mmCIF file of C-alpha atoms in Angstrom:
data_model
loop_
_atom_site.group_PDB
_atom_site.id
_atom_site.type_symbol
_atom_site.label_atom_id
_atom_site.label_comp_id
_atom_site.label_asym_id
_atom_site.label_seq_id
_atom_site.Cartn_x
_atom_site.Cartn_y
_atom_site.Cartn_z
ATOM 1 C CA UNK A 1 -9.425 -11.220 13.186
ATOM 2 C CA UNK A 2 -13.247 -11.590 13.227
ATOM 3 C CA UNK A 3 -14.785 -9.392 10.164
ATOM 4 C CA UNK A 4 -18.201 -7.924 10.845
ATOM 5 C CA UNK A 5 -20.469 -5.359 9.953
ATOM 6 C CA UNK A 6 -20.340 -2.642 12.110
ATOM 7 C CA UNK A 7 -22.956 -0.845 10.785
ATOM 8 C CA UNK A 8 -25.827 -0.499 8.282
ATOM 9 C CA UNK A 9 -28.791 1.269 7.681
ATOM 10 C CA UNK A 10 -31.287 -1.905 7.258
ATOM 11 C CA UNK A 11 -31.176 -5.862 8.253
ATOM 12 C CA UNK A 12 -30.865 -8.502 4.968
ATOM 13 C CA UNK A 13 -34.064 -9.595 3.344
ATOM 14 C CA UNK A 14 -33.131 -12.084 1.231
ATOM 15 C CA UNK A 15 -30.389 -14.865 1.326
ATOM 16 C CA UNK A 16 -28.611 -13.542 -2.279
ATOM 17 C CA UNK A 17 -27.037 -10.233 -2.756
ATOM 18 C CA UNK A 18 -25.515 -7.815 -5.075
ATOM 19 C CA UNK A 19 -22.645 -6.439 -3.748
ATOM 20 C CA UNK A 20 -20.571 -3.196 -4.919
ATOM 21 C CA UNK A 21 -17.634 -2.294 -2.704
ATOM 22 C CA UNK A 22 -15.996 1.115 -3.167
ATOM 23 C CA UNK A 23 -15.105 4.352 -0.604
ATOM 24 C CA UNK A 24 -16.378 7.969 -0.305
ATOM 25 C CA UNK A 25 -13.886 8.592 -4.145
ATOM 26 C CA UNK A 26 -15.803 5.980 -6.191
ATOM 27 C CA UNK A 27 -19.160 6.274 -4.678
ATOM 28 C CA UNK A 28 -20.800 8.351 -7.483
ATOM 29 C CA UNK A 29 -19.699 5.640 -10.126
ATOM 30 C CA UNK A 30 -21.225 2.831 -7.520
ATOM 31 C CA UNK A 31 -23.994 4.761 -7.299
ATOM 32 C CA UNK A 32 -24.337 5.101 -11.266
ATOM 33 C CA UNK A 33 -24.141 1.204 -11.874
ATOM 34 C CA UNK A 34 -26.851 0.848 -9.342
ATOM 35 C CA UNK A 35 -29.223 3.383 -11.355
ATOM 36 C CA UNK A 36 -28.190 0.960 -14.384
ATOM 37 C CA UNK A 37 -29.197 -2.364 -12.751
ATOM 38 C CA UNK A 38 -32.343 -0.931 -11.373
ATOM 39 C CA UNK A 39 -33.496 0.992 -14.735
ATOM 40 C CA UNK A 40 -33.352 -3.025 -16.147
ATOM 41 C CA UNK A 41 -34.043 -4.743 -13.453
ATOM 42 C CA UNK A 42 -37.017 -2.897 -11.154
ATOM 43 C CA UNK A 43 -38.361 -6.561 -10.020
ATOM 44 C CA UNK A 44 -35.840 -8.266 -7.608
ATOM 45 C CA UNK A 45 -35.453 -11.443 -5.416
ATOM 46 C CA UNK A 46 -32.111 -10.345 -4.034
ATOM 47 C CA UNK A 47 -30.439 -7.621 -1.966
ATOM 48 C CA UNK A 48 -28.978 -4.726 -3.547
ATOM 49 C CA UNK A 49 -25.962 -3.665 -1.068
ATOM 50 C CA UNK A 50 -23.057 -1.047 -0.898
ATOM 51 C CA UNK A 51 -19.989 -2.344 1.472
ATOM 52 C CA UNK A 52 -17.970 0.055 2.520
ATOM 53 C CA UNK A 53 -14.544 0.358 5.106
ATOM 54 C CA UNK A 54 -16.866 3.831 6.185
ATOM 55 C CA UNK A 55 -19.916 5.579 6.327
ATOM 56 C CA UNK A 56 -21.370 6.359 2.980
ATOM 57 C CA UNK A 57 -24.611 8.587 1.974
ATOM 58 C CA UNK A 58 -26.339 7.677 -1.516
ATOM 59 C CA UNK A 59 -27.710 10.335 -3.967
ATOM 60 C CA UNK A 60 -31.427 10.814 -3.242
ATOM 61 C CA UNK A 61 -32.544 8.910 -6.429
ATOM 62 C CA UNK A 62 -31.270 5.472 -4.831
ATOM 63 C CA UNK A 63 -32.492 6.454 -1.346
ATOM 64 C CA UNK A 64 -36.097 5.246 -2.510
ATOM 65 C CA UNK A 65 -34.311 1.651 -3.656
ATOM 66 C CA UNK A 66 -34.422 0.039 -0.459
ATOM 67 C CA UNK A 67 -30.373 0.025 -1.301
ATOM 68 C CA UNK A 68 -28.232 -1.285 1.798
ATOM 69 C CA UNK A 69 -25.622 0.212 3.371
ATOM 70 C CA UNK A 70 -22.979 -1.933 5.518
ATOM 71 C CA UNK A 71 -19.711 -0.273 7.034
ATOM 72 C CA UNK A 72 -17.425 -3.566 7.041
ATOM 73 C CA UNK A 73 -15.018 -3.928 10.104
ATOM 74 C CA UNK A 74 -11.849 -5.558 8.672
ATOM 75 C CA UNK A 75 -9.322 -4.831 11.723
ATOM 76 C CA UNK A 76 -6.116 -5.521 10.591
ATOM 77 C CA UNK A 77 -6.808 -8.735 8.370
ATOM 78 C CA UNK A 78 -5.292 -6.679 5.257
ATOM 79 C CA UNK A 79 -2.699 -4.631 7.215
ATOM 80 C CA UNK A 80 0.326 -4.788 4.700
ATOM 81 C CA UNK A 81 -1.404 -5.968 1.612
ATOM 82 C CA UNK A 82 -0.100 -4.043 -1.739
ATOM 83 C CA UNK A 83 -1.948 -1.089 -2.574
ATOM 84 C CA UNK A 84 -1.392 1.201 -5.374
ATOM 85 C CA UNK A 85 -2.956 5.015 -6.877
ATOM 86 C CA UNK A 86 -5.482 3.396 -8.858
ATOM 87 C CA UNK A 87 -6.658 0.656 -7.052
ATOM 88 C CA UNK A 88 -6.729 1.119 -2.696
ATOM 89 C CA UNK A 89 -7.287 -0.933 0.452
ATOM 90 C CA UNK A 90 -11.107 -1.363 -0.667
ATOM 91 C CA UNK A 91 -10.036 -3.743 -3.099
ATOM 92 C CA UNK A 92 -9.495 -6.426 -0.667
ATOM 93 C CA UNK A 93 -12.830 -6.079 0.371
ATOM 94 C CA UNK A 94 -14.127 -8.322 -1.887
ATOM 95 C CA UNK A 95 -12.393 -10.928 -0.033
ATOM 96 C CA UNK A 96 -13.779 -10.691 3.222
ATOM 97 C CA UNK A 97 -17.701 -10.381 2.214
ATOM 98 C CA UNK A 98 -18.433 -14.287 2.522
ATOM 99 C CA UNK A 99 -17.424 -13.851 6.313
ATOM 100 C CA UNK A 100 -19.195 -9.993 6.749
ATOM 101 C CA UNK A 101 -22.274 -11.900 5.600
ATOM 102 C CA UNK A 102 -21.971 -15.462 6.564
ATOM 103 C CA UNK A 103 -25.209 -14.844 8.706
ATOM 104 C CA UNK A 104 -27.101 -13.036 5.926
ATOM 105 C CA UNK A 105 -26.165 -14.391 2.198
ATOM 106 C CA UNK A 106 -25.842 -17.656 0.935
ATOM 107 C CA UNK A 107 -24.361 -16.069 -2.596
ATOM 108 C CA UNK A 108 -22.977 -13.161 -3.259
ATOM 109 C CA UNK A 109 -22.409 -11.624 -7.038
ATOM 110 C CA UNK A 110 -19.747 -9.597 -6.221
ATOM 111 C CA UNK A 111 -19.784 -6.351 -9.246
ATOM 112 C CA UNK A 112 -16.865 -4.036 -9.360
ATOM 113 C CA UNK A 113 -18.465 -0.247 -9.744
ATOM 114 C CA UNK A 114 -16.928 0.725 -13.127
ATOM 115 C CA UNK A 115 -19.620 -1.310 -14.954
ATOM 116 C CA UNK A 116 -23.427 -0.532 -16.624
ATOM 117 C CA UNK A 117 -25.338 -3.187 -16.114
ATOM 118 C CA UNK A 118 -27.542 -3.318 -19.099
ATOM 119 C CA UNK A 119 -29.048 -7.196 -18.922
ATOM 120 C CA UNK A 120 -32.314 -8.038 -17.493
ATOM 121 C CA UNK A 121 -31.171 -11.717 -16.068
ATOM 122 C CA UNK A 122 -29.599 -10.568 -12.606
ATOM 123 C CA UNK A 123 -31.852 -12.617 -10.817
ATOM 124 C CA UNK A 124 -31.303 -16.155 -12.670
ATOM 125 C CA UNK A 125 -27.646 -15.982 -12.786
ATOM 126 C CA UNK A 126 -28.091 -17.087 -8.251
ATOM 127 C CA UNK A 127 -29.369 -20.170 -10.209
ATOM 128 C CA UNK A 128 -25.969 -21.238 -11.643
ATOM 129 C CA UNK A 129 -24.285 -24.532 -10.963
ATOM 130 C CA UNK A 130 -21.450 -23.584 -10.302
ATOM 131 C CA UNK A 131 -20.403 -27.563 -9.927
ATOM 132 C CA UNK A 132 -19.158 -27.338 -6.309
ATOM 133 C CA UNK A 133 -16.328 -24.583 -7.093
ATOM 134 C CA UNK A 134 -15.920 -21.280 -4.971
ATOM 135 C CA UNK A 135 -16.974 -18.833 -7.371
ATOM 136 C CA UNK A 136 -17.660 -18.353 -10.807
ATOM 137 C CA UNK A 137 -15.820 -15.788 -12.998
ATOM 138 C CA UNK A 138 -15.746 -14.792 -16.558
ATOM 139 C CA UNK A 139 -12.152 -15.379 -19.086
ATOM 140 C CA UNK A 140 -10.483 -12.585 -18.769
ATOM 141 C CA UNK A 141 -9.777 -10.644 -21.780
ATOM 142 C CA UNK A 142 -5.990 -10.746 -22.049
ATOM 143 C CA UNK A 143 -6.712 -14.819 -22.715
ATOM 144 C CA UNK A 144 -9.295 -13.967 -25.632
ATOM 145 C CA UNK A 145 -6.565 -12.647 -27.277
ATOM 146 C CA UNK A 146 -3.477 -14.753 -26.120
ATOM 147 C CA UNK A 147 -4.904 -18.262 -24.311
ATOM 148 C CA UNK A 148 -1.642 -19.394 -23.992
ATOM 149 C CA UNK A 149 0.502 -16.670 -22.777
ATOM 150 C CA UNK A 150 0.926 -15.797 -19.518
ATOM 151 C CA UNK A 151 -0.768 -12.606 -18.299
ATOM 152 C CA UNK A 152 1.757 -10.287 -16.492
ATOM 153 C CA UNK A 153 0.978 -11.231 -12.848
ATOM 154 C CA UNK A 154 1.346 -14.946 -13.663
ATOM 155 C CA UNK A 155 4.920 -14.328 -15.386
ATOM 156 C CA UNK A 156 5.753 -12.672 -12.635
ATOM 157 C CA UNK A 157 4.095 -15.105 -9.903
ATOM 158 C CA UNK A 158 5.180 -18.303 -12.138
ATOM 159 C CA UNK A 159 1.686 -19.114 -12.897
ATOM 160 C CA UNK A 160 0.315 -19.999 -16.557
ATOM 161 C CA UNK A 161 -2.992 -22.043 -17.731
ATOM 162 C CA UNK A 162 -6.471 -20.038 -17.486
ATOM 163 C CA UNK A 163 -6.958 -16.705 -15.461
ATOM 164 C CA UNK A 164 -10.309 -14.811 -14.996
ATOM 165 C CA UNK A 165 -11.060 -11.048 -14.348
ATOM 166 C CA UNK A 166 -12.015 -10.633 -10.481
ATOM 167 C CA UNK A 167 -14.382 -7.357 -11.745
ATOM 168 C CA UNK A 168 -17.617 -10.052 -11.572
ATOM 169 C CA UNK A 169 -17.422 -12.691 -8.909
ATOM 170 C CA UNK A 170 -20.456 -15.161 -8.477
ATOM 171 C CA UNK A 171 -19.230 -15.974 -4.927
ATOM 172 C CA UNK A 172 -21.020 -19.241 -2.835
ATOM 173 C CA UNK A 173 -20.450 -18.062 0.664
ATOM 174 C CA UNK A 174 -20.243 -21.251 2.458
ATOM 175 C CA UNK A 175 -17.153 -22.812 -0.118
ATOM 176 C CA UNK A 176 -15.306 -19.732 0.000
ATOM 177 C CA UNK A 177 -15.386 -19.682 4.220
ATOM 178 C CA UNK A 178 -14.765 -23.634 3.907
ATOM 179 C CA UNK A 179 -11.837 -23.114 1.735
ATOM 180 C CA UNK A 180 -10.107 -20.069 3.969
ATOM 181 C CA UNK A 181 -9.718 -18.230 0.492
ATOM 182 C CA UNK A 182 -9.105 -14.874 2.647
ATOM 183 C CA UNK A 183 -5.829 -16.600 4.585
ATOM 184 C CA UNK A 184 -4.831 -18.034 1.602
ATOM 185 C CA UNK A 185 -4.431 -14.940 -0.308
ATOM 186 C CA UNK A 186 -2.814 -12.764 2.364
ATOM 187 C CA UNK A 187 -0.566 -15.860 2.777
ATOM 188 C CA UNK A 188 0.358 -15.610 -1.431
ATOM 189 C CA UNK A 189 0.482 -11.970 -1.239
ATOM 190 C CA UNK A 190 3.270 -12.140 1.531
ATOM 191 C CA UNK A 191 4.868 -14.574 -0.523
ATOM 192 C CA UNK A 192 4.830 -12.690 -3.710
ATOM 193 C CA UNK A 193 5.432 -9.547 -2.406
ATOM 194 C CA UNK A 194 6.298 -6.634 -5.257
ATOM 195 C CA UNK A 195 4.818 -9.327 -7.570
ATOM 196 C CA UNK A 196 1.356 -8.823 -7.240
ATOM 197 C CA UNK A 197 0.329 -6.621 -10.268
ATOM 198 C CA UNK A 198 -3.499 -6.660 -9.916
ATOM 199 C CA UNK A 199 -3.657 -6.971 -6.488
ATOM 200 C CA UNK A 200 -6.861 -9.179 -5.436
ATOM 201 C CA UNK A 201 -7.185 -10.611 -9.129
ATOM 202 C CA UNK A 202 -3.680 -11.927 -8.701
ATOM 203 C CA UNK A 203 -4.005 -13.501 -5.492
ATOM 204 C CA UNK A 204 -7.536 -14.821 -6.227
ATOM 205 C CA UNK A 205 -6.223 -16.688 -9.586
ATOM 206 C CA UNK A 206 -2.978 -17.802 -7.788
ATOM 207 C CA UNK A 207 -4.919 -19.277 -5.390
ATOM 208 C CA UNK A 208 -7.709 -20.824 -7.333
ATOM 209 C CA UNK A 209 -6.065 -21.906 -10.323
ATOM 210 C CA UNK A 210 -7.894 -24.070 -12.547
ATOM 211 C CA UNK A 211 -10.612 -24.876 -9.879
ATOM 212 C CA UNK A 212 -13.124 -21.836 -11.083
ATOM 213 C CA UNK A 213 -16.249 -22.251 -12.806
ATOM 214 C CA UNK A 214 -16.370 -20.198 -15.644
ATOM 215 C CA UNK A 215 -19.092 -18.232 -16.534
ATOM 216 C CA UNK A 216 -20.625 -16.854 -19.978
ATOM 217 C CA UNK A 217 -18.560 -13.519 -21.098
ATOM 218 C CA UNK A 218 -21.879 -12.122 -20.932
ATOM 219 C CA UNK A 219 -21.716 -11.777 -17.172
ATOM 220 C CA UNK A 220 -18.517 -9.627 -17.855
ATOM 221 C CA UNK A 221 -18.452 -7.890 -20.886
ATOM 222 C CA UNK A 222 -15.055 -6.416 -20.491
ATOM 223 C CA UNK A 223 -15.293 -3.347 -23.077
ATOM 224 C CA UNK A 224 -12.225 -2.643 -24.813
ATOM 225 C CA UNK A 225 -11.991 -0.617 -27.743
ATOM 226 C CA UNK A 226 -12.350 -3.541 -30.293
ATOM 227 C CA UNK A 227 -15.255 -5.053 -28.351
ATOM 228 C CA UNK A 228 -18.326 -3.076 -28.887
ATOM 229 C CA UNK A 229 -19.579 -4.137 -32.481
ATOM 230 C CA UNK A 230 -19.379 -7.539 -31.276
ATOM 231 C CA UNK A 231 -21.444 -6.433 -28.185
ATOM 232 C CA UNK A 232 -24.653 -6.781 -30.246
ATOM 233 C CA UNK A 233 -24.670 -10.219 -30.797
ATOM 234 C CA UNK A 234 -24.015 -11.183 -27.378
ATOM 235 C CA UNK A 235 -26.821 -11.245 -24.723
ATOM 236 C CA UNK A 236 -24.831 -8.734 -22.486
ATOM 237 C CA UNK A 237 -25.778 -8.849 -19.237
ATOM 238 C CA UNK A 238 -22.913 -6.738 -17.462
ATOM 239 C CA UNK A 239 -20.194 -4.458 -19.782
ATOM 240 C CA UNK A 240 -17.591 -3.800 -17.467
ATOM 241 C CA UNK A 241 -15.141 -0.484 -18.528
ATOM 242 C CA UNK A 242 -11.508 -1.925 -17.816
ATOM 243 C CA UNK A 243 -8.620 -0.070 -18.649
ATOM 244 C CA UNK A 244 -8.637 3.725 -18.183
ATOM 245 C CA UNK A 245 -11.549 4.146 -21.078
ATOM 246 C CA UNK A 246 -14.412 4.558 -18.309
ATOM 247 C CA UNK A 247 -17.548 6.808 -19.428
ATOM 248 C CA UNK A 248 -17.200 9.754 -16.835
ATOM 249 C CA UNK A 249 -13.203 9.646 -17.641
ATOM 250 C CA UNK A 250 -11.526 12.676 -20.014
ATOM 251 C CA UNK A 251 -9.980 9.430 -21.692
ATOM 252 C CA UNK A 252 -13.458 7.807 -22.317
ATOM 253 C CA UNK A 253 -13.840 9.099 -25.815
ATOM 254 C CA UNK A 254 -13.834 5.622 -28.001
ATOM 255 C CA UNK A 255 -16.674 4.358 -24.959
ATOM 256 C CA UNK A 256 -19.575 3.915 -27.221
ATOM 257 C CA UNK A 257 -21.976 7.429 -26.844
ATOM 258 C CA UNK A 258 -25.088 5.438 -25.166
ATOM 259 C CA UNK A 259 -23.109 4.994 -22.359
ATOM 260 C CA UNK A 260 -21.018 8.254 -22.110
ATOM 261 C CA UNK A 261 -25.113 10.049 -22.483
ATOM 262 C CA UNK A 262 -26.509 7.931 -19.645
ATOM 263 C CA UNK A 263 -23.406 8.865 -17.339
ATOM 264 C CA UNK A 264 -23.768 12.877 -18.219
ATOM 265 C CA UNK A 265 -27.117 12.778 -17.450
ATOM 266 C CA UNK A 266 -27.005 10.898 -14.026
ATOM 267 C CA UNK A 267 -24.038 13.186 -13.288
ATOM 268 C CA UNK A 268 -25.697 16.504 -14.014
ATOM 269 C CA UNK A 269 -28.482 15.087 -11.610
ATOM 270 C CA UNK A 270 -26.344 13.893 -8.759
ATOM 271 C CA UNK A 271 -22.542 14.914 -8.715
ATOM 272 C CA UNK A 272 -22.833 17.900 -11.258
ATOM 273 C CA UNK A 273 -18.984 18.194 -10.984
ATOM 274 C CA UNK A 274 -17.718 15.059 -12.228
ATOM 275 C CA UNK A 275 -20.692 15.608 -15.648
ATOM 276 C CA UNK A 276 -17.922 17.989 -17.142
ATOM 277 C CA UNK A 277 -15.324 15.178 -17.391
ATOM 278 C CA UNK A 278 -17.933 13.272 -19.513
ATOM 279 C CA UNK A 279 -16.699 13.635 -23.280
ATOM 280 C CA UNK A 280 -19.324 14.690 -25.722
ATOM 281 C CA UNK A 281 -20.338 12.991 -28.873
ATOM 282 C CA UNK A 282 -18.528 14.237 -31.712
ATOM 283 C CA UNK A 283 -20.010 16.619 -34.177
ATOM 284 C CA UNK A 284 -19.155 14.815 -37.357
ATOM 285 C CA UNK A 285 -17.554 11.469 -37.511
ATOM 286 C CA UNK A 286 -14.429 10.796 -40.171
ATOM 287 C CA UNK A 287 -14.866 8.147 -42.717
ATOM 288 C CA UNK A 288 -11.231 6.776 -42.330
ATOM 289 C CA UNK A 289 -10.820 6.578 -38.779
ATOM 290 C CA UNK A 290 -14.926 5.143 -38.810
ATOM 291 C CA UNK A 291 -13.575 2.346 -41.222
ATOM 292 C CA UNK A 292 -10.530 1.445 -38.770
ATOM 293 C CA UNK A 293 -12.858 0.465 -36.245
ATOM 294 C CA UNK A 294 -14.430 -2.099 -38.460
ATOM 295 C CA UNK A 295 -10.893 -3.322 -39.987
ATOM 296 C CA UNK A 296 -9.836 -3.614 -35.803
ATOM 297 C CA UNK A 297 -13.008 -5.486 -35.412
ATOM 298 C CA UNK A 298 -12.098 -7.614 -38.798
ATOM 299 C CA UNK A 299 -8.745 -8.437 -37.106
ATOM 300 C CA UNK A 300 -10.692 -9.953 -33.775
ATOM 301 C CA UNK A 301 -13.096 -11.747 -35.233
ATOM 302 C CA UNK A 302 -11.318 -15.242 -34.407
ATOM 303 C CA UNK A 303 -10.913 -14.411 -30.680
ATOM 304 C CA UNK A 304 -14.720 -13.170 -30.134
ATOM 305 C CA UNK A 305 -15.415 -16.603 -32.275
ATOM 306 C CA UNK A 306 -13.570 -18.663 -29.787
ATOM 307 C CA UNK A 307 -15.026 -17.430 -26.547
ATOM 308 C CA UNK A 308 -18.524 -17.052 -28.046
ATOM 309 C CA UNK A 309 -18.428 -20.625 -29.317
ATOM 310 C CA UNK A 310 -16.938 -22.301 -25.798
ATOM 311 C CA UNK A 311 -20.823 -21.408 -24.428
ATOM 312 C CA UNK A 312 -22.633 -21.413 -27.542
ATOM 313 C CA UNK A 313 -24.415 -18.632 -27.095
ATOM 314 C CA UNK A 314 -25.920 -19.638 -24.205
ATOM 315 C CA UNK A 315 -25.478 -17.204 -20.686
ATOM 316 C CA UNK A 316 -26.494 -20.000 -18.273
ATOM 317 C CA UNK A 317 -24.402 -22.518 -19.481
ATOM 318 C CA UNK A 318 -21.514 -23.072 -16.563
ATOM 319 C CA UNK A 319 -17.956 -24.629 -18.108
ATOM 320 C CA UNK A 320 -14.571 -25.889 -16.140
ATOM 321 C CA UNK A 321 -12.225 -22.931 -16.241
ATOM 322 C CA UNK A 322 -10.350 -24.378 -19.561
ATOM 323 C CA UNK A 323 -6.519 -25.456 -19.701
ATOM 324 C CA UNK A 324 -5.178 -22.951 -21.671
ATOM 325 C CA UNK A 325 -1.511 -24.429 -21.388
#
């Protein structure tokens, strides 16, 4: 099956992209990281784009960005492939990008659409060598805390040893297509079938391994709830809301207020429905449950020490993706 764009509302202009893939559902949320990376980054070299298995309209704000849309024509390649209620046949779509745009991009950064992105270094991080390897991907969080156990997927898939989070992908087109990543992880999905716990993440780790390049956590800030006070002495380029703690969630109360304000606001302006699911700050804060934070912090500090230290501090700096066996 050939995958091609069947539609889109301009032609590329340059040969590096962002890329946020998502359906009609998550299209607000796309639409609010978007108004993120262009509030820090106005001045671009690279194509902003929105991939989608359909048509999709942006809020008027955006329309003014030069933002382009692509309906992707996938056929049947991921006819069968696992889906579940949180995460649905658009996650794949990561997967088939290098071969949507093989005429148009020679990198990709592929950016899942529950993130802020709230660096000003989009642009340099095309630059990265990413020593010959397929993509580059940040440590996942589950190995900050445990390097050497085995996430869930991998006990289940009998994999061990490093495993990254799929939410940021810095993906060099030509490798990927070289390599027949898509095949390969239809072919371990059909293999692992019922095994597969984070769909696309799982099959991208199973069949990559050790051979990713591993990027600065900068690049994905995965915010947790014992993350953010260590957030400020990192040069955060990304922060990426895993988990069901997003900022336009009921659930999103511990996401830090800066973010939770920015999402109202956008909300009220665009999608005036969703604002009243943003929680509000609270009117007083507690001096014992204020002090936990810090003590949960306190108990971290050695894991934000260890993945700080493997780059040093600095967000261009490109490692092996570490034995953590």
């Amino acid at each position: 099956m050939t995958i091609t764009i069947k539609a889109e509302n301009r032609p590329q202009k340059f040969r590096q992209s962002v890329i946020f893939c998502t359906d009609k559902a998550y299209l607000p949320f796309a639409s609010l990281a978007i108004h993120t990376l262009l509030r820090n980054n106005p001045l671009r070299d690279y194509d902003i784009c929105i991939a989608s298995l359909d048509l999709l309209d942006l809020p008027a704000e955006l329309r003014a960005h030069d933002i382009r849309l692509c309906q992707i024509d996938v056929g049947d390649a991921f006819d069968g492939m696992p889906v579940t209620e949180r995460l649905s046949l658009a996650t794949y779509m990561r997967l088939a990008l290098p071969e949507a745009f093989a005429a148009d991009y020679d990198r990709i950064l592929y950016i899942d659409s529950d993130v802020f992105v709230v660096g000003t270094a989009i642009s340099d991080v095309f630059s990265l060598d990413l020593g010959g390897r397929v993509l580059g991907a940040c440590l996942d969080t589950t190995k900050w805390k445990y390097p050497r156990r085995p996430t869930k997927d991998q006990a289940a898939t009998g994999m061990n040893g490093s495993y990254f989070n799929a939410g940021v992908l810095l993906i060099d087109c030509a490798a990927f297509r070289a390599q027949d990543i898509r095949s390969r992880c239809i072919a371990a999905a059909q293999k692992h079938a019922g095994s597969v716990l984070e769909l696309d993440q799982t099959l991208l780790n199973m069949v990559l391994q050790d051979s990713w390049a591993m990027l600065h956590p900068a690049w994905n800030w995965q915010w947790v709830v014992v993350r953010p006070l260590f957030e400020a002495y990192v040069d955060t380029q990304i922060v990426h809301f895993i988990g069901a703690s997003k900022p336009w969630s009921p659930k999103g109360a511990k996401v830090p207020v800066r973010y939770r304000e920015i999402t109202r606001r956008f909300l009220l302006q665009h999608y005036p429905d969703l604002a009243q699911n943003v929680v509000a700050p609270v009117g007083r804060f507690e001096g014992l449950r204020t002090a936990a934070t810090f003590v949960r912090h306190m108990t971290k500090t050695k894991h934000f020490i260890r993945a700080y230290n493997r780059h040093g501090g600095d967000i261009m700096l490109v490692l092996p993706s570490p034995d953590l066996r």
